Coordinates of C-alpha atoms in Angstrom, one line a residue:
Chain A
M235 CA 72.4 263.8 8.5
K236 CA 75.4 262.1 10.3
K237 CA 75.5 258.4 9.9
H238 CA 75.8 256.4 12.9
P239 CA 79.6 255.2 13.1
I240 CA 78.0 251.8 13.9
D241 CA 76.0 252.0 11.1
E242 CA 78.7 253.5 8.7
L243 CA 81.3 250.8 9.5
F244 CA 79.1 247.9 9.0
A245 CA 77.6 249.5 5.9
R246 CA 80.9 250.2 4.3
K247 CA 82.2 246.7 5.2
L248 CA 78.8 244.6 4.4
A249 CA 77.1 246.5 1.6
E250 CA 79.2 244.8 -1.3
H251 CA 80.3 241.9 1.0
R252 CA 79.9 238.5 -0.8
Q253 CA 80.0 234.9 0.2
E254 CA 80.9 232.4 -2.0
P255 CA 77.7 229.7 -2.3
S256 CA 78.8 226.1 -2.0
Q257 CA 78.8 223.9 -5.1
K258 CA 75.8 222.0 -3.4
A259 CA 74.1 225.1 -3.5
F260 CA 74.8 225.6 -7.4
E261 CA 73.4 221.9 -7.8
K262 CA 70.2 222.6 -5.8
F263 CA 70.0 225.8 -8.0
Q264 CA 70.2 223.8 -11.4
A265 CA 68.0 221.1 -10.3
R266 CA 65.2 223.8 -8.9
L267 CA 65.5 225.4 -12.3
Q268 CA 65.5 222.2 -14.5
E269 CA 62.2 221.3 -12.1
K270 CA 60.8 224.6 -12.7
Q271 CA 61.4 224.1 -16.7
A272 CA 59.9 220.7 -16.7
R273 CA 56.9 221.8 -14.9
R274 CA 56.3 225.3 -17.4
R275 CA 56.8 222.4 -20.7
G276 CA 54.5 219.9 -18.5
G277 CA 52.1 222.7 -17.7
V278 CA 51.4 223.6 -21.3
L279 CA 50.7 220.0 -21.8
A280 CA 48.4 219.7 -18.7
M281 CA 46.4 222.9 -19.6
N282 CA 45.4 221.0 -22.7
R283 CA 44.9 217.4 -21.3
N284 CA 42.8 217.0 -24.0
W285 CA 45.1 217.9 -26.7
G286 CA 44.9 214.7 -28.7
Y287 CA 41.2 214.9 -29.2
Y288 CA 41.6 218.5 -30.4
A289 CA 44.1 217.3 -32.9
A290 CA 42.1 214.4 -33.9
A291 CA 39.2 216.9 -34.6
A292 CA 41.5 219.4 -36.4
G293 CA 42.7 216.5 -38.6
I294 CA 39.1 215.3 -39.2
I295 CA 38.3 219.2 -40.3
A296 CA 41.4 219.8 -42.3
A297 CA 40.3 216.4 -44.4
L298 CA 36.8 217.5 -45.0
T299 CA 38.1 220.9 -46.1
I300 CA 40.4 219.6 -48.5
G301 CA 38.2 217.0 -49.7
V302 CA 35.4 219.4 -50.0
L303 CA 38.0 221.7 -51.8
S304 CA 39.1 219.1 -54.3
Q305 CA 35.3 218.1 -55.3
R306 CA 34.8 221.7 -56.0
N307 CA 37.8 222.0 -58.3
T308 CA 36.9 218.6 -60.2
N309 CA 33.1 220.0 -60.5
D310 CA 34.7 223.2 -62.0
I311 CA 36.9 221.0 -64.2
V312 CA 34.2 219.0 -65.5
V313 CA 31.7 222.1 -66.0
A314 CA 34.5 223.6 -67.8
D315 CA 35.0 220.6 -69.9
T316 CA 31.6 220.5 -70.9
E317 CA 31.0 224.3 -71.9
K318 CA 34.1 223.8 -73.9
P319 CA 32.4 221.7 -76.9
K320 CA 29.5 224.6 -76.7
T321 CA 31.9 227.4 -77.5
G322 CA 33.9 225.1 -80.1
V323 CA 31.1 224.4 -82.1
P324 CA 31.1 226.8 -84.2
V325 CA 34.5 226.4 -84.8
Q326 CA 34.0 222.8 -85.6
K327 CA 31.3 223.3 -88.2
P328 CA 32.1 221.8 -91.5
A329 CA 32.0 223.8 -94.7
S330 CA 28.6 225.4 -94.3
P331 CA 29.3 228.4 -91.9
I332 CA 32.8 228.4 -93.2
T333 CA 31.4 229.5 -96.7
Q334 CA 28.8 231.6 -95.3
D335 CA 31.7 233.6 -94.0
N336 CA 33.7 233.6 -97.1
S337 CA 30.5 235.0 -99.0
S338 CA 30.1 237.5 -96.7
Q339 CA 33.6 238.6 -96.4
I340 CA 33.7 238.4 -100.3
A341 CA 31.4 241.0 -100.5
Q342 CA 32.4 243.4 -98.4
T343 CA 35.8 243.1 -100.7
N344 CA 37.1 245.9 -102.9
I345 CA 37.7 244.2 -106.3
E346 CA 39.2 247.8 -107.6
D347 CA 42.7 247.2 -105.5
K348 CA 43.8 244.8 -107.9
K349 CA 46.7 243.7 -105.4
E350 CA 48.9 240.7 -106.2
L351 CA 47.6 237.4 -106.3
N352 CA 47.9 235.1 -103.2
T353 CA 47.1 231.9 -103.7
V354 CA 46.4 229.1 -100.9
R355 CA 46.0 225.7 -101.5
Q356 CA 43.0 224.8 -99.4
A357 CA 40.4 221.8 -99.1
L358 CA 36.7 222.4 -98.9
S359 CA 34.4 219.7 -98.5
V360 CA 30.8 220.0 -99.9
K361 CA 28.9 217.0 -98.6
S362 CA 25.1 218.6 -98.4
A363 CA 22.8 220.1 -100.3
N364 CA 23.3 223.3 -97.9
D365 CA 27.2 223.1 -98.9
I366 CA 26.2 223.2 -102.1
V367 CA 24.0 226.3 -101.6
A368 CA 26.7 227.9 -100.0
A369 CA 29.1 227.0 -102.9
K370 CA 26.3 228.7 -105.0
R371 CA 26.8 231.8 -102.8
F372 CA 30.5 232.2 -104.4
N373 CA 28.5 233.1 -107.9
V374 CA 25.7 235.1 -106.3
P375 CA 27.6 238.7 -106.1
A376 CA 28.4 240.0 -109.3
K377 CA 31.5 241.7 -108.0
A378 CA 32.2 238.2 -106.3
P379 CA 36.3 237.5 -106.4
A380 CA 37.8 234.7 -108.3
V381 CA 39.4 231.2 -107.5
K382 CA 42.0 230.2 -109.9
E383 CA 41.4 226.9 -110.3
I384 CA 38.8 224.1 -109.1
A385 CA 40.3 220.6 -108.7
S386 CA 38.6 217.5 -109.6
P387 CA 36.4 215.9 -107.0
I388 CA 38.4 213.7 -104.9
D389 CA 37.8 210.2 -103.6
E390 CA 36.5 209.3 -100.1
G391 CA 39.5 208.3 -98.4
S392 CA 40.6 211.9 -99.0
I393 CA 36.9 213.0 -97.6
E394 CA 37.8 211.5 -94.4
A395 CA 40.9 213.2 -94.4
I396 CA 39.7 216.5 -95.3
A397 CA 37.1 215.9 -92.6
L398 CA 39.6 215.6 -89.6
N399 CA 41.4 218.5 -91.0
K400 CA 38.4 220.7 -90.6
P401 CA 39.8 222.9 -88.1
E402 CA 42.7 224.0 -90.2
E403 CA 40.1 224.7 -92.8
V404 CA 38.4 227.3 -90.5
Q405 CA 41.9 228.6 -90.3
T406 CA 42.4 229.2 -93.5
N407 CA 39.3 230.6 -94.6
P408 CA 39.7 233.9 -93.5
L409 CA 43.1 233.9 -95.7
Q410 CA 41.1 233.0 -98.7
A411 CA 38.6 235.6 -98.1
E412 CA 41.5 238.3 -98.5
I413 CA 43.0 236.4 -101.1
L414 CA 39.6 236.9 -103.0
T415 CA 39.6 240.7 -102.1
S416 CA 42.6 240.8 -104.0
R417 CA 41.6 239.5 -107.5
N418 CA 41.6 241.5 -110.4
T419 CA 38.3 241.6 -112.5
T420 CA 39.3 239.2 -115.2
D421 CA 40.2 236.5 -112.1
V422 CA 36.6 237.6 -110.8
A423 CA 35.1 236.6 -114.3
T424 CA 37.3 233.2 -114.2
Y425 CA 36.0 232.6 -110.5
A426 CA 32.3 233.1 -111.7
D427 CA 32.7 231.3 -114.5
N428 CA 34.6 228.5 -112.9
N429 CA 31.9 228.2 -110.0
S430 CA 29.1 228.1 -112.4
S431 CA 30.7 225.3 -113.8
I432 CA 31.0 224.0 -109.8
T433 CA 27.2 223.6 -109.5
N434 CA 27.1 222.3 -113.1
K435 CA 29.7 219.7 -112.7
Y436 CA 29.3 218.4 -109.6
N437 CA 26.4 216.5 -108.0
P438 CA 25.5 217.0 -104.1
G439 CA 27.5 214.9 -102.0
E440 CA 30.7 215.3 -103.8
T441 CA 33.8 216.9 -102.4
V442 CA 35.0 219.9 -104.3
V443 CA 38.6 220.9 -103.6
V444 CA 39.6 224.3 -103.9
V445 CA 43.5 224.5 -104.6
I446 CA 45.1 228.1 -104.1
T447 CA 48.8 228.3 -103.8
P448 CA 49.8 230.9 -101.5
I449 CA 52.7 233.5 -102.0
E450 CA 52.7 235.7 -98.9
E451 CA 50.9 233.9 -96.7
T452 CA 51.9 236.2 -93.2
A453 CA 51.9 239.2 -95.2
V454 CA 48.1 238.6 -96.2
Q455 CA 47.0 237.2 -92.7
A456 CA 47.7 240.2 -90.7
P457 CA 45.3 242.8 -92.0
V458 CA 42.3 240.2 -92.2
E459 CA 42.9 239.7 -88.6
T460 CA 43.0 242.8 -87.9
E461 CA 39.8 243.9 -89.9
T462 CA 37.8 241.0 -88.4
M463 CA 39.0 242.2 -84.7
A464 CA 37.8 245.6 -85.6
E465 CA 34.7 244.5 -86.8
K466 CA 33.9 242.1 -83.9
A467 CA 34.8 245.1 -81.7
E468 CA 32.6 247.3 -83.5
K469 CA 29.8 244.3 -83.0
E470 CA 30.5 243.8 -79.8
K471 CA 29.7 247.6 -78.4
S472 CA 26.6 248.4 -77.1
F473 CA 24.0 250.5 -78.7
L474 CA 24.5 253.1 -75.9
A475 CA 28.4 252.8 -76.7
K476 CA 27.6 253.2 -80.5
L477 CA 25.3 256.4 -79.6
Y478 CA 27.9 258.0 -77.5
G479 CA 30.5 257.8 -80.2
E480 CA 28.2 259.2 -82.5
Y481 CA 27.4 262.2 -80.0
K482 CA 31.3 262.4 -79.8
H483 CA 31.5 262.7 -83.7
F484 CA 28.7 265.3 -83.4
K485 CA 30.5 267.3 -81.0
Y486 CA 33.6 267.7 -82.8
G487 CA 31.8 268.5 -85.8
E488 CA 32.0 265.3 -87.7
K489 CA 29.4 263.5 -89.8
V490 CA 27.3 261.5 -87.6
D491 CA 25.7 258.4 -88.8
L492 CA 22.6 257.5 -86.7
K493 CA 21.4 254.9 -89.0
G494 CA 24.4 252.9 -89.1
I495 CA 23.5 252.5 -85.2
G496 CA 20.1 251.7 -85.9
V497 CA 18.3 255.1 -85.3
K498 CA 16.1 255.8 -88.4
D499 CA 15.2 259.2 -88.0
A500 CA 17.3 261.8 -86.3
M501 CA 14.4 264.4 -85.5
A502 CA 12.1 263.9 -83.6
K503 CA 8.3 263.7 -85.3
V504 CA 5.6 265.9 -83.7
D505 CA 2.5 264.7 -83.1
D506 CA -0.2 266.8 -85.1
N507 CA -2.7 266.7 -82.3
L508 CA -0.3 268.5 -79.9
F509 CA -0.4 271.9 -81.9
K510 CA -3.8 271.6 -83.4
E511 CA -5.7 274.1 -81.0
E512 CA -2.7 276.5 -81.3
R513 CA -3.1 276.0 -85.3
E514 CA -6.8 276.5 -85.1
D515 CA -6.3 279.6 -83.0
V516 CA -3.8 281.4 -85.4
R517 CA -6.1 280.1 -88.2
D518 CA -9.1 281.8 -86.4
F519 CA -6.9 284.9 -85.6
V520 CA -5.7 285.4 -89.2
Q521 CA -9.1 284.9 -90.7
R522 CA -10.9 287.4 -88.4
R523 CA -7.9 289.9 -89.3
I524 CA -8.5 289.2 -93.2
G525 CA -12.2 289.8 -92.5
R526 CA -11.4 293.2 -90.9
M527 CA -9.5 294.4 -93.6
Q528 CA -12.1 293.2 -96.2
K529 CA -14.8 295.1 -94.0
R530 CA -12.5 298.1 -93.9
E531 CA -12.2 297.9 -97.8
Chain B
M1166 CA 81.6 229.8 -18.3
T1167 CA 83.7 232.6 -19.8
R1168 CA 81.6 232.3 -23.1
I1169 CA 78.3 232.5 -21.0
L1170 CA 79.8 235.7 -19.4
S1171 CA 80.4 237.4 -23.0
L1172 CA 77.0 236.8 -23.8
F1173 CA 75.4 239.5 -21.3
T1174 CA 77.7 242.3 -20.9
N1175 CA 74.8 244.6 -19.7
E1176 CA 72.5 244.1 -16.5
Y1177 CA 69.4 244.8 -19.1
D1178 CA 70.4 242.4 -21.9
L1179 CA 70.7 239.9 -19.0
A1180 CA 67.1 240.7 -17.8
R1181 CA 65.8 240.7 -21.0
A1182 CA 67.4 237.0 -21.9
V1183 CA 66.0 236.1 -18.4
Q1184 CA 62.7 237.3 -19.6
R1185 CA 62.8 234.7 -22.6
Q1186 CA 63.1 232.4 -20.1
D1187 CA 66.6 231.5 -21.4
P1188 CA 68.2 228.7 -19.3
K1189 CA 71.8 230.2 -20.1
A1190 CA 70.7 233.5 -18.7
Q1191 CA 69.2 232.4 -15.8
T1192 CA 72.5 230.7 -15.0
R1193 CA 74.4 233.5 -16.0
L1194 CA 72.2 235.4 -13.2
Y1195 CA 73.0 233.0 -10.5
E1196 CA 76.5 233.3 -11.4
K1197 CA 76.6 236.7 -11.5
F1198 CA 74.7 237.8 -8.1
A1199 CA 74.8 234.4 -6.0
S1200 CA 77.7 235.5 -3.9
K1201 CA 76.4 238.9 -3.1
M1202 CA 73.0 237.6 -2.4
L1203 CA 73.9 234.9 -0.4
A1204 CA 75.9 237.5 1.9
V1205 CA 72.5 239.5 2.0
C1206 CA 70.5 236.5 2.8
N1207 CA 72.8 235.3 5.4
R1208 CA 72.7 238.6 7.2
Y1209 CA 69.0 238.3 7.7
V1210 CA 68.9 234.4 8.5
G1211 CA 71.9 234.2 10.0
D1212 CA 73.1 230.6 9.0
K1213 CA 74.6 230.1 5.7
M1214 CA 72.9 226.9 4.8
E1215 CA 69.5 228.2 5.4
A1216 CA 70.9 231.4 3.9
E1217 CA 71.8 229.3 0.7
D1218 CA 68.1 227.7 0.4
V1219 CA 66.6 231.1 0.6
M1220 CA 68.9 232.5 -1.9
I1221 CA 67.8 230.0 -4.5
E1222 CA 64.2 230.3 -3.6
G1223 CA 64.9 234.0 -3.9
F1224 CA 66.4 233.2 -7.6
M1225 CA 63.2 231.3 -8.4
K1226 CA 61.2 234.1 -7.3
I1227 CA 63.1 236.5 -9.7
F1228 CA 62.6 234.3 -12.4
D1229 CA 58.9 234.0 -11.8
K1230 CA 58.5 237.8 -11.6
I1231 CA 61.1 238.9 -13.9
D1232 CA 58.5 240.4 -16.2
Q1233 CA 57.5 242.8 -13.5
F1234 CA 61.1 244.4 -13.8
T1235 CA 60.6 247.7 -15.8
F1236 CA 64.3 248.2 -17.0
Q1237 CA 64.3 251.6 -15.0
G1238 CA 66.9 251.7 -12.2
S1239 CA 69.3 249.3 -11.1
F1240 CA 68.6 245.3 -11.9
E1241 CA 71.0 244.5 -9.4
G1242 CA 69.1 246.5 -6.6
W1243 CA 65.6 244.7 -7.8
V1244 CA 67.1 241.7 -7.3
R1245 CA 68.4 242.5 -3.8
R1246 CA 65.2 243.7 -3.0
I1247 CA 63.6 240.6 -4.1
M1248 CA 66.1 238.4 -2.1
I1249 CA 65.7 240.7 1.2
N1250 CA 61.9 240.1 0.8
E1251 CA 62.2 236.6 0.4
A1252 CA 65.0 236.5 3.4
L1253 CA 62.2 238.7 5.7
M1254 CA 59.4 236.1 4.4
Y1255 CA 61.9 233.0 5.7
V1256 CA 62.5 234.8 8.9
R1257 CA 58.9 235.2 9.5
G1258 CA 57.6 231.9 8.4
K1259 CA 60.0 230.5 11.1
K1260 CA 58.5 233.5 13.6
M1261 CA 62.1 234.4 14.6
I1262 CA 61.1 237.8 14.9
A1263 CA 60.9 237.8 19.0
V1264 CA 61.5 241.2 20.1
D1265 CA 63.3 240.9 23.8
L1266 CA 63.3 244.3 24.8
E1267 CA 64.8 242.7 28.3
Y1268 CA 68.1 242.2 26.4
A1269 CA 68.4 245.7 25.2
I1270 CA 71.4 247.7 27.0
E1271 CA 71.9 251.0 27.1
E1272 CA 72.5 253.6 24.2
P1273 CA 75.9 253.2 22.4
N1274 CA 78.3 256.1 22.2
D1275 CA 79.7 257.4 19.4
A1276 CA 83.4 255.8 20.4
A1277 CA 85.2 255.6 17.0
F1278 CA 85.9 251.7 15.9
S1279 CA 88.5 250.1 14.1
T1280 CA 88.3 249.8 10.2
D1281 CA 90.9 246.9 10.6
L1282 CA 87.8 244.6 11.2
E1283 CA 87.4 242.2 8.6
A1284 CA 83.5 241.6 6.8
E1285 CA 83.3 238.2 8.2
D1286 CA 84.1 239.4 11.7
L1287 CA 81.1 242.0 11.2
M1288 CA 78.9 239.4 9.7
R1289 CA 79.4 237.1 12.9
L1290 CA 78.6 239.8 15.2
I1291 CA 75.2 240.6 13.2
E1292 CA 74.3 236.7 13.3
Q1293 CA 74.4 237.0 17.1
L1294 CA 72.2 239.7 17.3
P1295 CA 68.4 238.6 18.3
E1296 CA 66.6 238.3 15.3
G1297 CA 64.6 241.3 15.3
Y1298 CA 66.9 243.6 16.1
R1299 CA 69.1 242.1 13.1
M1300 CA 66.3 242.8 10.6
V1301 CA 65.8 246.3 11.7
F1302 CA 69.4 246.9 11.7
N1303 CA 70.2 245.4 8.5
L1304 CA 67.3 247.0 6.7
Y1305 CA 68.0 250.7 8.3
A1306 CA 71.9 250.5 8.6
I1307 CA 72.9 248.8 5.3
E1308 CA 70.1 248.7 3.1
G1309 CA 69.1 252.1 3.8
Y1310 CA 65.3 251.6 4.5
N1311 CA 63.7 254.5 6.9
H1312 CA 61.9 253.6 10.1
Q1313 CA 58.3 253.8 8.4
E1314 CA 59.4 251.2 5.7
I1315 CA 60.5 248.9 8.2
G1316 CA 57.8 249.0 9.9
E1317 CA 55.8 248.4 7.0
L1318 CA 57.7 245.5 5.9
L1319 CA 58.2 243.8 9.2
G1320 CA 54.9 244.7 10.6
I1321 CA 56.2 246.7 13.5
S1322 CA 55.7 250.5 14.7
E1323 CA 58.1 252.8 13.6
G1324 CA 58.8 253.3 17.4
T1325 CA 59.6 249.5 17.6
S1326 CA 61.7 250.0 14.6
K1327 CA 63.7 253.1 16.3
S1328 CA 63.9 251.2 19.7
Q1329 CA 65.4 247.7 18.1
L1330 CA 67.7 249.9 15.9
S1331 CA 69.3 251.4 19.0
R1332 CA 69.5 248.4 21.0
A1333 CA 71.1 246.5 18.1
R1334 CA 73.7 249.4 17.8
A1335 CA 74.3 249.0 21.6
I1336 CA 75.0 245.2 20.9
L1337 CA 77.0 245.6 18.8
Q1338 CA 78.9 248.6 20.3
T1339 CA 79.7 246.2 23.1
K1340 CA 80.7 243.3 21.3
L1341 CA 83.1 245.3 18.9
M1342 CA 84.9 246.3 21.9
K1343 CA 85.2 243.2 23.0
L1344 CA 86.3 242.1 19.8
E1345 CA 89.2 244.7 19.4
K1346 CA 90.3 244.2 22.9
S1347 CA 90.7 240.3 22.0
V1348 CA 92.7 241.3 18.8
I1349 CA 94.8 243.8 20.4

């Protein structure tokens, strides 16, 4: 459609026409812009005129939350502190449990290994009658390993010093057990003799110091730890886990040790009453057959 | 100024910056379109001082409604439409659209006009038109709106828009002939 000449003239001349605004217009624009921005900023605050109250409330809530959380943390720490001694009690026990452990470990040792002797210097405090009884346990097994020498009693000051070092005794005791496993028979004999002399020589309440000199401490400690770890792991296994282990042995044709896990009889016992009637029926049947055969004859 | 100019090379980048209510971008938008939009506003309002006020209001409206820009088509065209609407609202607010049918003269002929006339001369001729004629002529001849759109924008019928356009052309033709004679 053809455009009207007047329209065409004005469109061509004025479509891209520009008129420079005055500086005053620019200032007005800037003023309006700042006013607008200020209104927008003020608008945010105006929307929340009570923002101070909200901020105060938020601060109180935050403080309370922090307080409660910190209180919980301190309670946890206190609980942990109270629990620690409970778990540590067996460790801090003096000689009696230590000697019991030693006796059990000694009982499990194989004296025929006849390894090179390792000696450890160790102090055992025997204060009470229980300790003496425990000390006697060293003598009880015939296969009991030996202790090279037994020192003379020590004075009371050294007893206190030993008592202070009790945790160290606990750490060194397994080592002693391993050492004792590697004794030869002669040492066992001397150990037995010496131990018998312990109870004869020393009275209850005296401290007996057993001095054993270590040769290769680290080389000896490692297998003891692994053994104890394996034993612990074995003990910690539940009955079902043990049973499953035995089932796997059975599955792969290995020897099954059900007694080891506390099962006395592998075969189920059949109640006699269950087959009582059947047994009587069979008996009657056999008797009848015999009777018939006898009649025929 | 040159630093600000270099920041926004693309119209859409500028629009995005304005959407973020960046003051630098807003100033840049003014600097980029103010002269063109002032001319647009002046064609409708008919007074440069008033047109500047209308233009500033138009820019404020652009900053308010910038989120409505869909990044489809020309950003300048969108700005221009807002400016036109603002100018029309201003004129309506002043109730300047008084169609004086008695003022109309006969239909102009298709006589050719000299292209040597300056844009400012033509602007003056438009400014001298009655408000109603001016609105319709601007919207139809320069902005490219059709009569239906003009009728919706100005709240008049298509017939009124057509008659006003015809009469505006006649007035301009008469004045252009006078102007050419005076120049010669």
